[in-house]
mmCIF file of C-alpha atoms in Angstrom:
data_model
loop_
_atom_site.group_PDB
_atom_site.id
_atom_site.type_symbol
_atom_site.label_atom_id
_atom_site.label_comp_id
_atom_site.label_asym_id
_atom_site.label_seq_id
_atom_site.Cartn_x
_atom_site.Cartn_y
_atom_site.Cartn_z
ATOM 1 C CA UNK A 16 136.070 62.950 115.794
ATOM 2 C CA UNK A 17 134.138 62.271 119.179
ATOM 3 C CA UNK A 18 130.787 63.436 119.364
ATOM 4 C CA UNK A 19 130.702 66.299 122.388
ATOM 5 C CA UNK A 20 127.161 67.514 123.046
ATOM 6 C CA UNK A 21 128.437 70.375 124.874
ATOM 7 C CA UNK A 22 129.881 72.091 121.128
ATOM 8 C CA UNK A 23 126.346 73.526 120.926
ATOM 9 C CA UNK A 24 127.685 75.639 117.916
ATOM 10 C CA UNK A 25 127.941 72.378 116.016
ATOM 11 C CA UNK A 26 124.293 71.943 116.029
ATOM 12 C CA UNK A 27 121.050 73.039 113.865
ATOM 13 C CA UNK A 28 117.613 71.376 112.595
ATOM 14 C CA UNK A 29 115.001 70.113 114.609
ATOM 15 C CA UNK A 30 114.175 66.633 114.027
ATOM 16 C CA UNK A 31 111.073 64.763 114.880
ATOM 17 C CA UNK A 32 111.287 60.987 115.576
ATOM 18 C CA UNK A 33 108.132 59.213 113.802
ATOM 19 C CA UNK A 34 106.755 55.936 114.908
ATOM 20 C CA UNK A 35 105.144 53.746 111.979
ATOM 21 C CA UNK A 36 103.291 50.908 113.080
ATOM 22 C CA UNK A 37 101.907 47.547 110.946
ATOM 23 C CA UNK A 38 102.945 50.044 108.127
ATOM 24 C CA UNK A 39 101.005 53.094 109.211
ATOM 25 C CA UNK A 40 102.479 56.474 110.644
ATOM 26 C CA UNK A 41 100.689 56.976 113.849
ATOM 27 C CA UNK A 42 98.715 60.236 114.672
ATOM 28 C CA UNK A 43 101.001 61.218 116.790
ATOM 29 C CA UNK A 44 103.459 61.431 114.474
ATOM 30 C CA UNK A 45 101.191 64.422 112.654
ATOM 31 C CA UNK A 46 100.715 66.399 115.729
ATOM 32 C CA UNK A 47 104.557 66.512 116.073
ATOM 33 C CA UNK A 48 105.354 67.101 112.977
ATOM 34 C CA UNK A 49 103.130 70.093 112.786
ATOM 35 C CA UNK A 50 104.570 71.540 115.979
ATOM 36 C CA UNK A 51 107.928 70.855 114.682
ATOM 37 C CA UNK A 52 107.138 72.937 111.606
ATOM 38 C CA UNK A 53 106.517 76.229 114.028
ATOM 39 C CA UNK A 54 109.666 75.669 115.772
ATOM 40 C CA UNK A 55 111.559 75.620 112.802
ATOM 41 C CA UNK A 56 110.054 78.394 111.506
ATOM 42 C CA UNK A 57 110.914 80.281 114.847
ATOM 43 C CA UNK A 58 114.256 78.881 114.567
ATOM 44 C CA UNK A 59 115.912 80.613 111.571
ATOM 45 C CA UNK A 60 117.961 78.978 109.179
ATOM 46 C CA UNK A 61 116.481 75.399 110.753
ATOM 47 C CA UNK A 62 115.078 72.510 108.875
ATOM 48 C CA UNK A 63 112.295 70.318 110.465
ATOM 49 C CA UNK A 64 113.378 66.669 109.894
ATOM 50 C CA UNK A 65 111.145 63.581 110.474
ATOM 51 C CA UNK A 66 113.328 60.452 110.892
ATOM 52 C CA UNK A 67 111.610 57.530 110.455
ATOM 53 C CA UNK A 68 112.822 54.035 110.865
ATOM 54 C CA UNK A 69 111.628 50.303 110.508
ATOM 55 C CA UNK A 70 111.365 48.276 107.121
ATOM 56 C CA UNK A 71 109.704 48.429 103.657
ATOM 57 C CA UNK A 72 108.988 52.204 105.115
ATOM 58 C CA UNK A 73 110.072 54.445 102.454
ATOM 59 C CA UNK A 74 106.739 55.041 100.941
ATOM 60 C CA UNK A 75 105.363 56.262 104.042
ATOM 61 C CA UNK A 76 107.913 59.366 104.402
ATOM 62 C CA UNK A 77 106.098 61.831 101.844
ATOM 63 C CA UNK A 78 103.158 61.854 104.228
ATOM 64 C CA UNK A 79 104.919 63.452 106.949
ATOM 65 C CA UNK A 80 105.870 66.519 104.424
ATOM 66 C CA UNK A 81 102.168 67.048 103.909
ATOM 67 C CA UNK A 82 102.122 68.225 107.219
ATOM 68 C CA UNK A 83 105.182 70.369 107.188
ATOM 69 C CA UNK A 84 108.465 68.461 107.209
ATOM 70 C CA UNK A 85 110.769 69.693 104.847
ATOM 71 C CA UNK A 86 113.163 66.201 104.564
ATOM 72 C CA UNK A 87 112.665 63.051 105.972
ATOM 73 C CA UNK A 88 115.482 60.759 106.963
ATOM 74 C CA UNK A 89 114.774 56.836 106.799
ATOM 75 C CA UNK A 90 116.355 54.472 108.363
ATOM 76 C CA UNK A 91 115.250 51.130 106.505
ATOM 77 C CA UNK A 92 116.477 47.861 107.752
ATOM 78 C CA UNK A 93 115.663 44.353 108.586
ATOM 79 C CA UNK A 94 116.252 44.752 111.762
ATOM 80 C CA UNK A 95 114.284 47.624 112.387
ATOM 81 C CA UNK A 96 110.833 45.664 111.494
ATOM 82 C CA UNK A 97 109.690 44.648 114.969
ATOM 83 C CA UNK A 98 110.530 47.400 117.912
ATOM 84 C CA UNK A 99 113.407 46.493 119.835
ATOM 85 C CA UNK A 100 115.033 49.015 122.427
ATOM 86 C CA UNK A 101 118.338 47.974 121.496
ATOM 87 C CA UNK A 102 117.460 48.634 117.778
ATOM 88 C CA UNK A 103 116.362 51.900 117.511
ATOM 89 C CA UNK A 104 118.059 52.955 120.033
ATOM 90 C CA UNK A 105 121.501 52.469 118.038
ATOM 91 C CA UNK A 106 120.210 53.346 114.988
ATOM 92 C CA UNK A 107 118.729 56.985 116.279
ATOM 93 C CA UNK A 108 122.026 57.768 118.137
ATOM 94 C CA UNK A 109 124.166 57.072 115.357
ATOM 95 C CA UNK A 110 122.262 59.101 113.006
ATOM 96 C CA UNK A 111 122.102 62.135 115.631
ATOM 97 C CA UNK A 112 125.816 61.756 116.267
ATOM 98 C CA UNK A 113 126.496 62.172 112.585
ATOM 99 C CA UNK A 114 123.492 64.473 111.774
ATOM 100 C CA UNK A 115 123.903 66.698 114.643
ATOM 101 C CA UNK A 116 120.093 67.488 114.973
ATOM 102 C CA UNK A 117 119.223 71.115 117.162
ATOM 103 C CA UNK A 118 116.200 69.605 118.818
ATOM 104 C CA UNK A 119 114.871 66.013 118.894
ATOM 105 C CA UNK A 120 110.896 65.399 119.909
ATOM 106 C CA UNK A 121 109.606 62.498 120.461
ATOM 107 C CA UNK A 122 105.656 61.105 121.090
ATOM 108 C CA UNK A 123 104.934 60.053 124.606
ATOM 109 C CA UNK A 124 104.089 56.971 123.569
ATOM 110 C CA UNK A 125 104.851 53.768 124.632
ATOM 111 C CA UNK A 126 107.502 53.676 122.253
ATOM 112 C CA UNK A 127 108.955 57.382 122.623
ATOM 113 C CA UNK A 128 109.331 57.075 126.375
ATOM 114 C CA UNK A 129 111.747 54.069 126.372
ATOM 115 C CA UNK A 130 113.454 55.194 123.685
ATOM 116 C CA UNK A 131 113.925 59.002 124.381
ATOM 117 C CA UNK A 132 115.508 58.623 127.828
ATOM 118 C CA UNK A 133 118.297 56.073 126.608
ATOM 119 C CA UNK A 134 119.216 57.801 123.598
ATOM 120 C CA UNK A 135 118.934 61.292 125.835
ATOM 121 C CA UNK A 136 121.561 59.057 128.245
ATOM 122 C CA UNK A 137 123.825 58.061 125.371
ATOM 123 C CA UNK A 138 124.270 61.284 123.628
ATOM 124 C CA UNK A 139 124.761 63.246 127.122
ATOM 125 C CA UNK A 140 122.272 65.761 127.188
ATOM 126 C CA UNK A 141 118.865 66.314 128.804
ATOM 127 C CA UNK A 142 115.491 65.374 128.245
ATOM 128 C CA UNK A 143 112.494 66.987 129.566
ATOM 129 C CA UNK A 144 109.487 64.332 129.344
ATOM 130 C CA UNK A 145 105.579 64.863 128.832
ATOM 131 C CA UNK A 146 105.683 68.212 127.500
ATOM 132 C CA UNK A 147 102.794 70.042 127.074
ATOM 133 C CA UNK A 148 103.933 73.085 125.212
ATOM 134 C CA UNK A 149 107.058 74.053 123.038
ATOM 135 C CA UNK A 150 108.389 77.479 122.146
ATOM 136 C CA UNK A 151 111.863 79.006 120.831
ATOM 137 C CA UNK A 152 111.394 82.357 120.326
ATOM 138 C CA UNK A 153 111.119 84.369 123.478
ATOM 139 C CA UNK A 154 108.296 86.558 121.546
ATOM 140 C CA UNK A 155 105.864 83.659 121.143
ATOM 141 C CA UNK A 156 106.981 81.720 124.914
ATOM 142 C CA UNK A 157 105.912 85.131 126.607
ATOM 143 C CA UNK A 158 102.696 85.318 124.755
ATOM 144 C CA UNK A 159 101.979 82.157 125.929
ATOM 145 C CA UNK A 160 103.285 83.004 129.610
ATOM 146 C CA UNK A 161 100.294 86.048 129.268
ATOM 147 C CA UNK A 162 97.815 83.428 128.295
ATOM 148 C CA UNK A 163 98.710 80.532 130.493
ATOM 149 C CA UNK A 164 100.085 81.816 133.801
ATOM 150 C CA UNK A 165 99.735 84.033 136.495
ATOM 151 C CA UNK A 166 103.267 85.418 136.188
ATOM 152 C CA UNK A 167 103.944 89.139 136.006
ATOM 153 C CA UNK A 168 104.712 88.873 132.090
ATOM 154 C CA UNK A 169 105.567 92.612 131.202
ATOM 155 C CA UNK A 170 107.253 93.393 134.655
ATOM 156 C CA UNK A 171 109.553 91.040 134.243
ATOM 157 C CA UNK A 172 113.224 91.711 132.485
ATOM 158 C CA UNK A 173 113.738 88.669 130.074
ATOM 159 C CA UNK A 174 116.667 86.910 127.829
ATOM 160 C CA UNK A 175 114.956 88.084 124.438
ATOM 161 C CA UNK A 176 117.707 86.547 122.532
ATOM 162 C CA UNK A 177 117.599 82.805 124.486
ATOM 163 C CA UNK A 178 117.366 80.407 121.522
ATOM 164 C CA UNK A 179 117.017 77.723 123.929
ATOM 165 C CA UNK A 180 113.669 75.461 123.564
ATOM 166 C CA UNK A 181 111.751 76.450 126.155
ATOM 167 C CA UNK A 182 109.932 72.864 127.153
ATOM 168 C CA UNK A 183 106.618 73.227 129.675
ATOM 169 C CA UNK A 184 105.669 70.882 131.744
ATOM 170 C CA UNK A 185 103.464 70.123 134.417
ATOM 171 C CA UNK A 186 105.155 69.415 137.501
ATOM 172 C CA UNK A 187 104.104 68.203 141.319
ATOM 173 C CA UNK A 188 100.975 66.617 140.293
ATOM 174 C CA UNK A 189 99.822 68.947 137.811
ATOM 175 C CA UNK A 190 99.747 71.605 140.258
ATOM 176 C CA UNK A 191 102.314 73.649 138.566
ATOM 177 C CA UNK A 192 103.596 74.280 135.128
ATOM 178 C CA UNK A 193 107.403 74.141 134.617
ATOM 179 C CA UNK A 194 109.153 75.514 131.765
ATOM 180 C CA UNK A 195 112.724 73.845 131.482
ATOM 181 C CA UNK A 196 115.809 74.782 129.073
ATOM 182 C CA UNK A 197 119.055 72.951 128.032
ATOM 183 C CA UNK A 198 121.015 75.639 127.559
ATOM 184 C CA UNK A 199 124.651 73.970 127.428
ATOM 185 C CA UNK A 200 123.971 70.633 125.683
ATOM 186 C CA UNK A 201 122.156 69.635 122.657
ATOM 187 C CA UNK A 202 120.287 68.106 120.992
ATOM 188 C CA UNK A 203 117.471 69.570 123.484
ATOM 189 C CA UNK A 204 115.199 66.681 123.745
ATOM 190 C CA UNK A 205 111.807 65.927 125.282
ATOM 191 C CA UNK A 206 109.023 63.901 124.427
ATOM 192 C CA UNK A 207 105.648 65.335 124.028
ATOM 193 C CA UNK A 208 102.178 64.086 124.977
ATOM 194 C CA UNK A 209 100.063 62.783 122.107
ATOM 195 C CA UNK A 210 96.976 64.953 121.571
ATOM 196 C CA UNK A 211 98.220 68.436 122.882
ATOM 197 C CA UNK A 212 99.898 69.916 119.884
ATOM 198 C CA UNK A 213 97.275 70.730 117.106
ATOM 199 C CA UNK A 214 97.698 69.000 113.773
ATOM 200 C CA UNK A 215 97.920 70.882 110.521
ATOM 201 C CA UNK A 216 96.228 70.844 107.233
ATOM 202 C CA UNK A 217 97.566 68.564 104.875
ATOM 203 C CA UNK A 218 99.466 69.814 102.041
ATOM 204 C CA UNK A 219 99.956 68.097 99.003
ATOM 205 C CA UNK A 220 102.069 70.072 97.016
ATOM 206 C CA UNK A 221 104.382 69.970 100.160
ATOM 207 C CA UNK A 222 104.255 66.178 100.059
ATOM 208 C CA UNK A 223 105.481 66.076 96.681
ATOM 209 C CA UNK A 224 108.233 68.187 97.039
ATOM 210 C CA UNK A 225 109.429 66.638 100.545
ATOM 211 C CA UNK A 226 113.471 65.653 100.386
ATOM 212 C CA UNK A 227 113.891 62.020 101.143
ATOM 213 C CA UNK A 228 117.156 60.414 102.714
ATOM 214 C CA UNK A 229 117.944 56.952 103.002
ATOM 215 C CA UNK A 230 120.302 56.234 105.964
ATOM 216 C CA UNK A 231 122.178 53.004 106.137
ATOM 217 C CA UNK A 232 123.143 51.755 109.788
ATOM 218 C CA UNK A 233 125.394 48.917 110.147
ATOM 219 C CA UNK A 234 124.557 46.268 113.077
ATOM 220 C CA UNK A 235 126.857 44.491 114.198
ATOM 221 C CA UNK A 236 126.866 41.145 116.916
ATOM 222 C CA UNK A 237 126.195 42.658 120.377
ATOM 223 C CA UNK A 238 124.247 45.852 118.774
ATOM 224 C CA UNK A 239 121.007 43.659 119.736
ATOM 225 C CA UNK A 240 120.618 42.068 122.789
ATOM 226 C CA UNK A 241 117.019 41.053 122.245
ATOM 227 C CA UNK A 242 115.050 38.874 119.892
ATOM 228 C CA UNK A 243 111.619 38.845 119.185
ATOM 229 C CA UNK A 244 110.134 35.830 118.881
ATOM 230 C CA UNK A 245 107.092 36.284 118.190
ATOM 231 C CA UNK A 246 104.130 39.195 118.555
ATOM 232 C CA UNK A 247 101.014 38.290 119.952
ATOM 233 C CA UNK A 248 98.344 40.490 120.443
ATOM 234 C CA UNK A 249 95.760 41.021 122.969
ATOM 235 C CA UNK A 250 92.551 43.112 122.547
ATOM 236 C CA UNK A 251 91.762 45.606 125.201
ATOM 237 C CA UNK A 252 88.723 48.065 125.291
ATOM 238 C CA UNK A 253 90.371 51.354 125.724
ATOM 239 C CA UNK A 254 88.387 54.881 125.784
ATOM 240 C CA UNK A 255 89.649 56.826 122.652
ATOM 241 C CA UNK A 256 89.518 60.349 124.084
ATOM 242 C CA UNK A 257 91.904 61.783 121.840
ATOM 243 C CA UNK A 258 90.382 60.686 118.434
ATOM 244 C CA UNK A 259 86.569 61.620 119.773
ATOM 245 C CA UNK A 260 84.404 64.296 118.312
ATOM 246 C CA UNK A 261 81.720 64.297 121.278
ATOM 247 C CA UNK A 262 82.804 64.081 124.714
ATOM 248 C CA UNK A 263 80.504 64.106 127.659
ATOM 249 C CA UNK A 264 82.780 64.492 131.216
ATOM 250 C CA UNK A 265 81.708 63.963 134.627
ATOM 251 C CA UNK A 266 82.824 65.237 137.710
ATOM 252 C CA UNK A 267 82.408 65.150 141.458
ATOM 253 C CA UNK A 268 78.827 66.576 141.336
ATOM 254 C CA UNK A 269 77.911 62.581 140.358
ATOM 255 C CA UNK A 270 78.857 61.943 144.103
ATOM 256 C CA UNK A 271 75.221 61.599 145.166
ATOM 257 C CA UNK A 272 74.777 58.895 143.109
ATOM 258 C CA UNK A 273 77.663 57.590 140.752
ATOM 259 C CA UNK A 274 76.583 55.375 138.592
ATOM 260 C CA UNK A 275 73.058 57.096 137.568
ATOM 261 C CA UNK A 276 75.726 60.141 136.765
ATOM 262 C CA UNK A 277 77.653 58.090 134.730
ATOM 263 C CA UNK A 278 74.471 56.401 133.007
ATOM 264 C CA UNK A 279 73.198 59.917 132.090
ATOM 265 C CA UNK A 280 76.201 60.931 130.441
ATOM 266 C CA UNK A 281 76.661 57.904 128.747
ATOM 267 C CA UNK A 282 72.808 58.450 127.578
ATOM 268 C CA UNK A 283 73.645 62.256 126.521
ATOM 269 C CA UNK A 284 76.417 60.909 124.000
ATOM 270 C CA UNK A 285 73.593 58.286 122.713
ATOM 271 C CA UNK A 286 71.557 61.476 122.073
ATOM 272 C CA UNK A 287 74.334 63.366 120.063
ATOM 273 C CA UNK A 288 74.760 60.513 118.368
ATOM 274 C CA UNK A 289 77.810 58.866 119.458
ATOM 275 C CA UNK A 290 80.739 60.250 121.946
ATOM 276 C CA UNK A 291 82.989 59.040 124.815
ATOM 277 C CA UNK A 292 82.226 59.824 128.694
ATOM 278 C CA UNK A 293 85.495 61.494 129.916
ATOM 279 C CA UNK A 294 86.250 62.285 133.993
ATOM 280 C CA UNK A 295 88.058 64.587 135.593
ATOM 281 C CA UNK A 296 90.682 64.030 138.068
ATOM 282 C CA UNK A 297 88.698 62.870 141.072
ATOM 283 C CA UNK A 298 86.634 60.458 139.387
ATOM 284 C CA UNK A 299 89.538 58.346 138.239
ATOM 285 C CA UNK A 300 90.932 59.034 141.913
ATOM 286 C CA UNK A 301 88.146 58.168 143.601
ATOM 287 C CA UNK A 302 87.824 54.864 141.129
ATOM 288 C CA UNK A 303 84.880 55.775 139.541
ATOM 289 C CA UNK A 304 85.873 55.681 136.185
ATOM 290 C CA UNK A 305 89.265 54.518 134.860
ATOM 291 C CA UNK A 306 92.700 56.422 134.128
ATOM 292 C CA UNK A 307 91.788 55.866 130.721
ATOM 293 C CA UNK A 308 88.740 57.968 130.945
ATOM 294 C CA UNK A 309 90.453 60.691 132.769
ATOM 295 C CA UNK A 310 90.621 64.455 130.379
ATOM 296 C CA UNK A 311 93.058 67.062 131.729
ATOM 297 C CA UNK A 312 96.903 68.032 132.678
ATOM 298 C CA UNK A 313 97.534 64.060 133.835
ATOM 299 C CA UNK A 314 95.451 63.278 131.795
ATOM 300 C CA UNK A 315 94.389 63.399 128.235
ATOM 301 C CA UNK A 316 94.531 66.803 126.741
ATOM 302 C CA UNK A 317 91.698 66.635 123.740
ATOM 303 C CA UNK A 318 90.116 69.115 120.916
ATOM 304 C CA UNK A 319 86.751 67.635 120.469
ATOM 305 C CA UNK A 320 83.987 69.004 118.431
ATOM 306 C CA UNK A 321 81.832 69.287 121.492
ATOM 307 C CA UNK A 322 82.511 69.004 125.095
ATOM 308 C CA UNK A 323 80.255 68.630 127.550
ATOM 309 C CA UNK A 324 81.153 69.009 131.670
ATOM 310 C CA UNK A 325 78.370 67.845 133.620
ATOM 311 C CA UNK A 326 79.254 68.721 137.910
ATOM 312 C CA UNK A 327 82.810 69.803 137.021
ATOM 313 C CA UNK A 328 83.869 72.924 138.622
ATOM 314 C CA UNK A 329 86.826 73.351 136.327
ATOM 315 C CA UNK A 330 90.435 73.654 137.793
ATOM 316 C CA UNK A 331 93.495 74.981 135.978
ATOM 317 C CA UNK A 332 94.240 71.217 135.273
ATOM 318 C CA UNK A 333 90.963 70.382 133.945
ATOM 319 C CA UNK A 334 90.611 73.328 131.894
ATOM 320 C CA UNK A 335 94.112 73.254 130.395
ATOM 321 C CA UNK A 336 93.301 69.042 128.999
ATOM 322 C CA UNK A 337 90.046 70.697 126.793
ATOM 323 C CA UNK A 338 89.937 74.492 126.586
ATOM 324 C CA UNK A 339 90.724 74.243 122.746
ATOM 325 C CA UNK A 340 87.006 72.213 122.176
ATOM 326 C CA UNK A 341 84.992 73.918 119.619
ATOM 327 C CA UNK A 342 82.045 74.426 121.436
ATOM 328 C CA UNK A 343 81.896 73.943 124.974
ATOM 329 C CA UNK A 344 78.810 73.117 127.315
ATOM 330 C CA UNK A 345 78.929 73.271 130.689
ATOM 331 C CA UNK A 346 76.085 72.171 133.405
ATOM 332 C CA UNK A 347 77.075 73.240 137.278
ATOM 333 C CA UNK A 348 75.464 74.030 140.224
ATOM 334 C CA UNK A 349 77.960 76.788 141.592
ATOM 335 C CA UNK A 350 77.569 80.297 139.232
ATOM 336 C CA UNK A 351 80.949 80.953 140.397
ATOM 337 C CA UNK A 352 82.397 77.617 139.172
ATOM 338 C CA UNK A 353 85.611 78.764 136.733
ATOM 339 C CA UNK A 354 84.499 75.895 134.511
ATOM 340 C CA UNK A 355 81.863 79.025 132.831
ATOM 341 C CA UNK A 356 84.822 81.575 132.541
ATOM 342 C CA UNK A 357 85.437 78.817 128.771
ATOM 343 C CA UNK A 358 82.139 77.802 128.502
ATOM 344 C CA UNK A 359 80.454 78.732 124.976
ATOM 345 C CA UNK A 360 77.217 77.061 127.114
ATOM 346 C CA UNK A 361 76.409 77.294 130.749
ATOM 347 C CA UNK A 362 73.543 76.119 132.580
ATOM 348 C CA UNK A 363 73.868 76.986 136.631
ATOM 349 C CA UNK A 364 71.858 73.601 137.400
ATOM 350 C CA UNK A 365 71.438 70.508 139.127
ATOM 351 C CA UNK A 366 72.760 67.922 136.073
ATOM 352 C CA UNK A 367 70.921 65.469 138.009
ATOM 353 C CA UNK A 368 67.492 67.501 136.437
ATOM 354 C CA UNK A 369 69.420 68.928 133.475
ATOM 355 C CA UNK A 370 70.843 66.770 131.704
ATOM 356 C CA UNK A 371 67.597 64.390 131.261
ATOM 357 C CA UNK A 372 66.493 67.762 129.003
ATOM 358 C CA UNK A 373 69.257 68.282 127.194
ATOM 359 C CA UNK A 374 69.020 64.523 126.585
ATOM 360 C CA UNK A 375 65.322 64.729 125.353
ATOM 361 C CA UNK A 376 66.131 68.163 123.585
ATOM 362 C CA UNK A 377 68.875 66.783 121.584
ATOM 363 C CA UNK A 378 67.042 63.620 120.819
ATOM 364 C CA UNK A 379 63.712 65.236 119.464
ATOM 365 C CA UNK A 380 65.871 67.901 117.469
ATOM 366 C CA UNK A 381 68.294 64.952 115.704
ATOM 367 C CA UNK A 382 64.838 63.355 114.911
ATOM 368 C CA UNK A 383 63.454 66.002 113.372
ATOM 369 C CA UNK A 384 66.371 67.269 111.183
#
């Protein structure tokens, strides 16, 4: 029988595509996997499912129970060993066809987004890309609608029974959030970016009892249209945002003078004892620091141990890239700036003449502990 994506009936689970790479699951993988675990629970009756291909990856599947998945489908083949489009590609759409998956998430990785789109293409259905949130039941999506947005929440008449995944976006820059449904095709699909969706404890017990499924594709001469001939890699310096515990940010009240802004907050992660500067939006737009330094809605969303915005007023973009830090400290000029409305710490200043104290306060008080 054909698969129809439009038989919508025919369809339950949510799966979770995992990426392993040079025979590690990626942290990405976790974060997903965790989220997956509350839609599933939301959804009931549902499974989560982590499908994980490549080769020699079977031992690596128990892992992803740990953090909530209750089966995990792999897909182990020689073919699968080095990342081909073609590949995976084949090998996830076949299994989906068969499987018949609810929802399908995938990282925003470099990986997810040229996979998700083809295999969204193949299967006819949608994809919504670079999610930022993920809800099913309308209970929980309204909460968050209370929390996150300026909409009239309880005056409005909603669709309390949609079971569609509700998948938010931002949209025209970052200006806007979008929430987007696929209500007459599934699997719903979207990819989702790394460091938004909090990982969970890891549970042993869970690991031990996870289901694992070995899925056999067959590849045949013109499944593959590209070989790899060999991997070479290059070493970049890239600012680790996501995986930092201290993170000092700068924003446009360095104008005066850039690079003594950016030297102080450099200094002030020195003092904590190690950290990464992070920027908000104008400072990568404005070429002061690069994309890769850049912490909000376009760009990194992060859940640092400490946070630190030195001249950053705080938009709705900024804020919604590190409101979950655990302790926030924030240095501004303007009383009025919204960036104090999350701050645990606020210091209405010039960070120009505060931040050389907090550097020496810091300093003297790691010394003396």
């Amino acid at each position: 029988m054909a698969f129809d994506s439009s038989k919508i009936e025919e369809f339950k689970d949510i799966w979770v595509f995992c990426e392993e790479r040079n025979g590690e699951l990626m942290r990405t993988d976790f974060e997903l996997i965790s989220e997956g675990r509350k839609l599933a629970d939301e959804r009931e009756g549902a499974q989560l499912v982590g499908l994980l291909l490549g080769h020699n990856v079977e031992g690596l599947a128990k892992e992803l129970g740990g953090y909530g998945a209750d089966k995990v489908i792999v897909i182990d083949e020689p073919e699968l060993e080095v990342y081909t489009t073609d590949a995976y590609a084949k090998a996830i759409v076949d299994c989906i066809e068969d499987k018949k998956p609810e929802v399908v998430l995938y990282g925003a990785t470099n990986y997810g987004r040229d996979l998700a789109p083809r295999c969204a293409a193949r299967l006819e259905t949608g994809l919504t890309a670079d999610c930022t949130h993920l809800d099913i039941d309308m209970n929980e999506y309204t909460d968050f609608l209370r929390k996150a947005s300026t909409l009239d929440v309880d005056g409005t008449k909603w669709d309390m029974d949609d079971v569609n995944l509700k998948m938010t976006r931002p949209a025209f820059g970052g200006h806007l959030m979008a929430t987007i449904i696929c209500p007459r095709f599934r699997p719903c699909m979207s990819t989702v970016r790394p460091g938004v969706m909090q990982k969970r404890e890891f549970d042993q017990a869970k690991a031990d009892a996870t289901e694992v499924e070995r899925y056999h594709i067959e590849f045949k001469e013109g499944d593959i249209n590209t070989q790899v001939q060999d991997v070479v890699k290059a070493t970049k310096k890239i600012v680790d945002l996501i995986g930092a515990d201290i993170i000092v940010s700068v924003g446009r009240g360095i104008a005066k003078d850039i690079d003594g802004g950016i030297k102080l907050a450099e200094q002030l992660t020195e003092a904590f004892g190690g950290g990464v500067v992070g920027g908000s939006r104008v400072t990568v737009d404005s070429g002061w620091l690069s994309k890769d330094h850049q912490v909000g809605q376009t760009g990194k969303t992060v859940h640092p141990k400490i946070y630190v915005a030195l001249g950053i007023s705080g938009s709705i973009q900024h804020k919604a890239g590190m409101q979950e830090s655990d302790l926030i400290i924030a240095v501004n000029k303007d009383e009025n700036a919204p960036i104090f409305e999350i701050a645990d710490y606020g210091i209405c200043g010039d960070l120009f003449k505060v931040t050389p104290m907090l550097i020496k306060a810091i300093s003297e008080a790691r010394a003396n502990k």
